[in-house]
Amino acid sequence: MVKKFTKHFLKRTSTKVDNATFKARSFEPSTINEIGRTMDMVISTDTPVIEFDHSDWEYRPTILATNAVSELNKQIPMLNSHRSDGVDKVLGSFTNLRYEGSDLIGTARFATTADGEEAWTLAREGHLTDVSIGLQVTDSSLVKHGDSLVFGGHTYRAESEDIRVVTAGVIREASLVPIGADENAKIRQKTQEPVMDPKVKEVMIRMGLIKADTAVNEANEIFRASASLVQAE
């Protein structure tokens, strides 16, 4: 086990490798909830990524093992590119953190601040696609070439070179990043039909803003536009 390595944050972000960088994942805004301003995102998987190993100052493939992340029953901040130097870097929050297979999933809820609104628009329109985890590593193992490690019912093999397997870590935050390295960390690609609160729809019909047969997507757009006008006043 490596103690020095556990003092650093693993951040699944960017195309360069810094002191601790896991792959980020991309997403598609297909689990979007317009009213709640939420969408599901795959925050991390066990996809290998080249990381700097502080135990021996070498770059090697590093894997965040499935079920290695703890303290999932909490809310974590959604940051702008892992920046934590001000409250303006908070774009929203993640809740409902859970594992589904090897994927760590979170439900992102965007803030109504200017920065949160900008990120929400970019994500909804499919321009902003990548997610990255901020993890405090608490335990890991070096698996030598030709050996394997069994953890949580999964086997991690070092087939062509030594690998580092992170087996325990505490999630601190997750970030939206412009360019991620992990092709699997994305806004959830599961199809989810757009929804609208029936009570909101009923009020909008009474106000003459929409008709009973107005499509949900169109109704949501009208709702957002109306809310923006009210805030502007």
GROMACS .gro file of C-alpha atoms in nm:
model
  233
    1MET     CA    1   0.000   0.000   0.000
    2VAL     CA    2   0.124   0.346  -0.078
    3LYS     CA    3   0.091   0.619   0.180
    4LYS     CA    4   0.229   0.912  -0.021
    5PHE     CA    5  -0.011   0.837  -0.302
    6THR     CA    6  -0.310   0.860  -0.067
    7LYS     CA    7  -0.240   1.225   0.012
    8HIS     CA    8  -0.331   1.344  -0.335
    9PHE     CA    9  -0.659   1.400  -0.510
   10LEU     CA   10  -0.742   1.191  -0.813
   11LYS     CA   11  -0.910   1.418  -1.062
   12ARG     CA   12  -1.053   1.261  -1.378
   13THR     CA   13  -0.986   1.556  -1.600
   14SER     CA   14  -0.782   1.711  -1.881
   15THR     CA   15  -0.560   1.564  -2.148
   16LYS     CA   16  -0.239   1.611  -1.955
   17VAL     CA   17  -0.124   1.404  -1.662
   18ASP     CA   18  -0.051   1.601  -1.345
   19ASN     CA   19   0.002   1.481  -0.989
   20ALA     CA   20  -0.315   1.271  -0.989
   21THR     CA   21  -0.545   1.259  -1.290
   22PHE     CA   22  -0.804   0.997  -1.375
   23LYS     CA   23  -0.991   0.994  -1.701
   24ALA     CA   24  -1.299   1.210  -1.732
   25ARG     CA   25  -1.610   1.090  -1.907
   26SER     CA   26  -1.843   1.252  -2.153
   27PHE     CA   27  -2.220   1.263  -2.148
   28GLU     CA   28  -2.528   1.329  -2.356
   29PRO     CA   29  -2.818   1.531  -2.211
   30SER     CA   30  -3.076   1.253  -2.253
   31THR     CA   31  -3.172   1.213  -1.886
   32ILE     CA   32  -3.260   1.578  -1.856
   33ASN     CA   33  -3.536   1.698  -1.626
   34GLU     CA   34  -3.623   2.050  -1.737
   35ILE     CA   35  -3.826   2.148  -1.431
   36GLY     CA   36  -3.581   2.011  -1.175
   37ARG     CA   37  -3.277   2.129  -1.378
   38THR     CA   38  -3.119   1.785  -1.331
   39MET     CA   39  -2.953   1.517  -1.540
   40ASP     CA   40  -2.776   1.191  -1.456
   41MET     CA   41  -2.404   1.169  -1.518
   42VAL     CA   42  -2.154   0.884  -1.509
   43ILE     CA   43  -1.887   1.030  -1.283
   44SER     CA   44  -1.631   0.748  -1.300
   45THR     CA   45  -1.566   0.389  -1.408
   46ASP     CA   46  -1.282   0.141  -1.375
   47THR     CA   47  -1.133   0.248  -1.710
   48PRO     CA   48  -0.749   0.259  -1.683
   49VAL     CA   49  -0.571   0.592  -1.726
   50ILE     CA   50  -0.205   0.686  -1.714
   51GLU     CA   51  -0.132   0.848  -1.377
   52PHE     CA   52   0.176   0.974  -1.197
   53ASP     CA   53   0.250   0.733  -0.910
   54HIS     CA   54   0.405   0.923  -0.620
   55SER     CA   55   0.536   0.604  -0.462
   56ASP     CA   56   0.817   0.570  -0.714
   57TRP     CA   57   0.776   0.877  -0.938
   58GLU     CA   58   0.667   0.676  -1.239
   59TYR     CA   59   0.378   0.711  -1.481
   60ARG     CA   60   0.167   0.397  -1.506
   61PRO     CA   61  -0.190   0.283  -1.575
   62THR     CA   62  -0.411   0.351  -1.275
   63ILE     CA   63  -0.757   0.204  -1.217
   64LEU     CA   64  -1.022   0.325  -0.977
   65ALA     CA   65  -1.172  -0.008  -0.873
   66THR     CA   66  -1.546  -0.063  -0.880
   67ASN     CA   67  -1.707   0.008  -0.540
   68ALA     CA   68  -1.387   0.173  -0.415
   69VAL     CA   69  -1.553   0.511  -0.361
   70SER     CA   70  -1.716   0.562  -0.022
   71GLU     CA   71  -1.942   0.820   0.146
   72LEU     CA   72  -2.195   0.816  -0.135
   73ASN     CA   73  -2.490   0.908   0.088
   74LYS     CA   74  -2.423   1.280   0.075
   75GLN     CA   75  -2.437   1.585  -0.148
   76ILE     CA   76  -2.117   1.696  -0.318
   77PRO     CA   77  -2.043   2.017  -0.508
   78MET     CA   78  -2.039   2.028  -0.886
   79LEU     CA   79  -1.737   2.246  -0.967
   80ASN     CA   80  -1.603   2.421  -1.272
   81SER     CA   81  -1.293   2.219  -1.373
   82HIS     CA   82  -1.200   2.124  -1.013
   83ARG     CA   83  -1.158   2.489  -0.914
   84SER     CA   84  -1.242   2.556  -0.550
   85ASP     CA   85  -1.098   2.903  -0.505
   86GLY     CA   86  -1.437   3.072  -0.475
   87VAL     CA   87  -1.808   3.008  -0.440
   88ASP     CA   88  -1.854   3.126  -0.800
   89LYS     CA   89  -1.684   2.803  -0.912
   90VAL     CA   90  -1.979   2.600  -0.778
   91LEU     CA   91  -2.212   2.522  -1.070
   92GLY     CA   92  -2.455   2.312  -0.867
   93SER     CA   93  -2.442   1.984  -0.677
   94PHE     CA   94  -2.455   1.607  -0.713
   95THR     CA   95  -2.689   1.384  -0.515
   96ASN     CA   96  -2.815   1.025  -0.541
   97LEU     CA   97  -2.462   0.892  -0.581
   98ARG     CA   98  -2.468   0.518  -0.654
   99TYR     CA   99  -2.294   0.239  -0.838
  100GLU     CA  100  -2.461   0.073  -1.135
  101GLY     CA  101  -2.228  -0.203  -1.242
  102SER     CA  102  -1.882  -0.047  -1.275
  103ASP     CA  103  -2.025   0.303  -1.326
  104LEU     CA  104  -2.045   0.557  -1.046
  105ILE     CA  105  -2.357   0.761  -1.121
  106GLY     CA  106  -2.471   1.094  -0.980
  107THR     CA  107  -2.769   1.319  -1.038
  108ALA     CA  108  -2.649   1.669  -1.118
  109ARG     CA  109  -2.866   1.967  -1.025
  110PHE     CA  110  -2.760   2.299  -1.173
  111ALA     CA  111  -2.766   2.623  -0.978
  112THR     CA  112  -2.963   2.925  -1.098
  113THR     CA  113  -2.657   3.150  -1.073
  114ALA     CA  114  -2.511   3.304  -1.388
  115ASP     CA  115  -2.235   3.042  -1.405
  116GLY     CA  116  -2.475   2.760  -1.324
  117GLU     CA  117  -2.717   2.880  -1.591
  118GLU     CA  118  -2.438   2.894  -1.849
  119ALA     CA  119  -2.326   2.539  -1.766
  120TRP     CA  120  -2.688   2.418  -1.772
  121THR     CA  121  -2.739   2.563  -2.120
  122LEU     CA  122  -2.412   2.419  -2.253
  123ALA     CA  123  -2.494   2.076  -2.110
  124ARG     CA  124  -2.854   2.076  -2.235
  125GLU     CA  125  -2.744   2.174  -2.583
  126GLY     CA  126  -2.472   1.907  -2.589
  127HIS     CA  127  -2.173   2.142  -2.605
  128LEU     CA  128  -2.043   2.061  -2.255
  129THR     CA  129  -2.000   1.687  -2.228
  130ASP     CA  130  -1.728   1.581  -1.985
  131VAL     CA  131  -1.738   1.492  -1.614
  132SER     CA  132  -1.445   1.443  -1.376
  133ILE     CA  133  -1.423   1.307  -1.022
  134GLY     CA  134  -1.234   1.464  -0.731
  135LEU     CA  135  -1.135   1.179  -0.501
  136GLN     CA  136  -0.921   1.160  -0.188
  137VAL     CA  137  -0.741   0.826  -0.214
  138THR     CA  138  -0.710   0.631   0.110
  139ASP     CA  139  -0.577   0.294  -0.014
  140SER     CA  140  -0.425   0.147  -0.329
  141SER     CA  141  -0.216  -0.149  -0.445
  142LEU     CA  142   0.059  -0.190  -0.701
  143VAL     CA  143  -0.007  -0.494  -0.920
  144LYS     CA  144   0.312  -0.618  -1.082
  145HIS     CA  145   0.332  -0.723  -1.445
  146GLY     CA  146   0.176  -1.068  -1.484
  147ASP     CA  147  -0.008  -1.057  -1.151
  148SER     CA  148  -0.369  -0.976  -1.071
  149LEU     CA  149  -0.575  -0.826  -0.789
  150VAL     CA  150  -0.925  -0.933  -0.688
  151PHE     CA  151  -1.134  -0.659  -0.529
  152GLY     CA  152  -1.508  -0.641  -0.484
  153GLY     CA  153  -1.569  -0.939  -0.709
  154HIS     CA  154  -1.366  -0.789  -0.994
  155THR     CA  155  -1.025  -0.904  -1.115
  156TYR     CA  156  -0.769  -0.647  -1.229
  157ARG     CA  157  -0.481  -0.793  -1.430
  158ALA     CA  158  -0.149  -0.631  -1.508
  159GLU     CA  159  -0.114  -0.790  -1.850
  160SER     CA  160   0.157  -0.582  -2.017
  161GLU     CA  161   0.298  -0.364  -1.736
  162ASP     CA  162   0.260  -0.278  -1.370
  163ILE     CA  163  -0.068  -0.108  -1.276
  164ARG     CA  164  -0.190   0.083  -0.973
  165VAL     CA  165  -0.538  -0.010  -0.845
  166VAL     CA  166  -0.710   0.235  -0.613
  167THR     CA  167  -0.922   0.029  -0.372
  168ALA     CA  168  -1.052   0.299  -0.138
  169GLY     CA  169  -1.126   0.668  -0.166
  170VAL     CA  170  -1.361   0.939  -0.044
  171ILE     CA  171  -1.543   1.144  -0.305
  172ARG     CA  172  -1.506   1.518  -0.246
  173GLU     CA  173  -1.649   1.674  -0.560
  174ALA     CA  174  -1.721   1.616  -0.928
  175SER     CA  175  -1.652   1.867  -1.201
  176LEU     CA  176  -1.768   1.963  -1.544
  177VAL     CA  177  -1.463   2.000  -1.767
  178PRO     CA  178  -1.422   2.122  -2.127
  179ILE     CA  179  -1.209   1.827  -2.240
  180GLY     CA  180  -1.197   1.498  -2.053
  181ALA     CA  181  -0.966   1.202  -2.100
  182ASP     CA  182  -1.206   0.920  -2.012
  183GLU     CA  183  -1.433   0.844  -2.304
  184ASN     CA  184  -1.679   0.671  -2.070
  185ALA     CA  185  -1.757   0.947  -1.817
  186LYS     CA  186  -2.061   1.115  -1.964
  187ILE     CA  187  -2.402   1.260  -1.901
  188ARG     CA  188  -2.613   0.948  -1.875
  189GLN     CA  189  -2.703   0.808  -2.213
  190LYS     CA  190  -3.017   0.638  -2.088
  191THR     CA  191  -3.325   0.776  -2.260
  192GLN     CA  192  -3.564   0.958  -2.032
  193GLU     CA  193  -3.882   1.124  -2.154
  194PRO     CA  194  -3.912   1.495  -2.072
  195VAL     CA  195  -4.146   1.562  -1.782
  196MET     CA  196  -4.356   1.848  -1.645
  197ASP     CA  197  -4.521   1.881  -1.307
  198PRO     CA  198  -4.897   1.830  -1.368
  199LYS     CA  199  -4.981   2.118  -1.133
  200VAL     CA  200  -4.749   2.352  -1.326
  201LYS     CA  201  -4.906   2.241  -1.653
  202GLU     CA  202  -5.256   2.299  -1.515
  203VAL     CA  203  -5.170   2.654  -1.407
  204MET     CA  204  -5.008   2.732  -1.744
  205ILE     CA  205  -5.318   2.607  -1.926
  206ARG     CA  206  -5.543   2.827  -1.708
  207MET     CA  207  -5.317   3.126  -1.783
  208GLY     CA  208  -5.342   3.058  -2.155
  209LEU     CA  209  -4.967   3.000  -2.191
  210ILE     CA  210  -5.008   2.650  -2.333
  211LYS     CA  211  -5.280   2.415  -2.451
  212ALA     CA  212  -5.363   2.073  -2.311
  213ASP     CA  213  -5.198   1.905  -2.610
  214THR     CA  214  -4.883   2.120  -2.612
  215ALA     CA  215  -4.570   1.903  -2.633
  216VAL     CA  216  -4.377   1.874  -2.305
  217ASN     CA  217  -4.054   2.011  -2.453
  218GLU     CA  218  -4.236   2.317  -2.587
  219ALA     CA  219  -4.422   2.365  -2.258
  220ASN     CA  220  -4.096   2.352  -2.065
  221GLU     CA  221  -3.941   2.614  -2.294
  222ILE     CA  222  -4.240   2.844  -2.238
  223PHE     CA  223  -4.217   2.784  -1.862
  224ARG     CA  224  -3.846   2.880  -1.856
  225ALA     CA  225  -3.909   3.189  -2.068
  226SER     CA  226  -4.192   3.298  -1.837
  227ALA     CA  227  -3.978   3.242  -1.528
  228SER     CA  228  -3.698   3.451  -1.681
  229LEU     CA  229  -3.938   3.738  -1.745
  230VAL     CA  230  -4.063   3.726  -1.387
  231GLN     CA  231  -3.706   3.730  -1.251
  232ALA     CA  232  -3.616   4.020  -1.479
  233GLU     CA  233  -3.904   4.222  -1.337
   0.00000   0.00000   0.00000
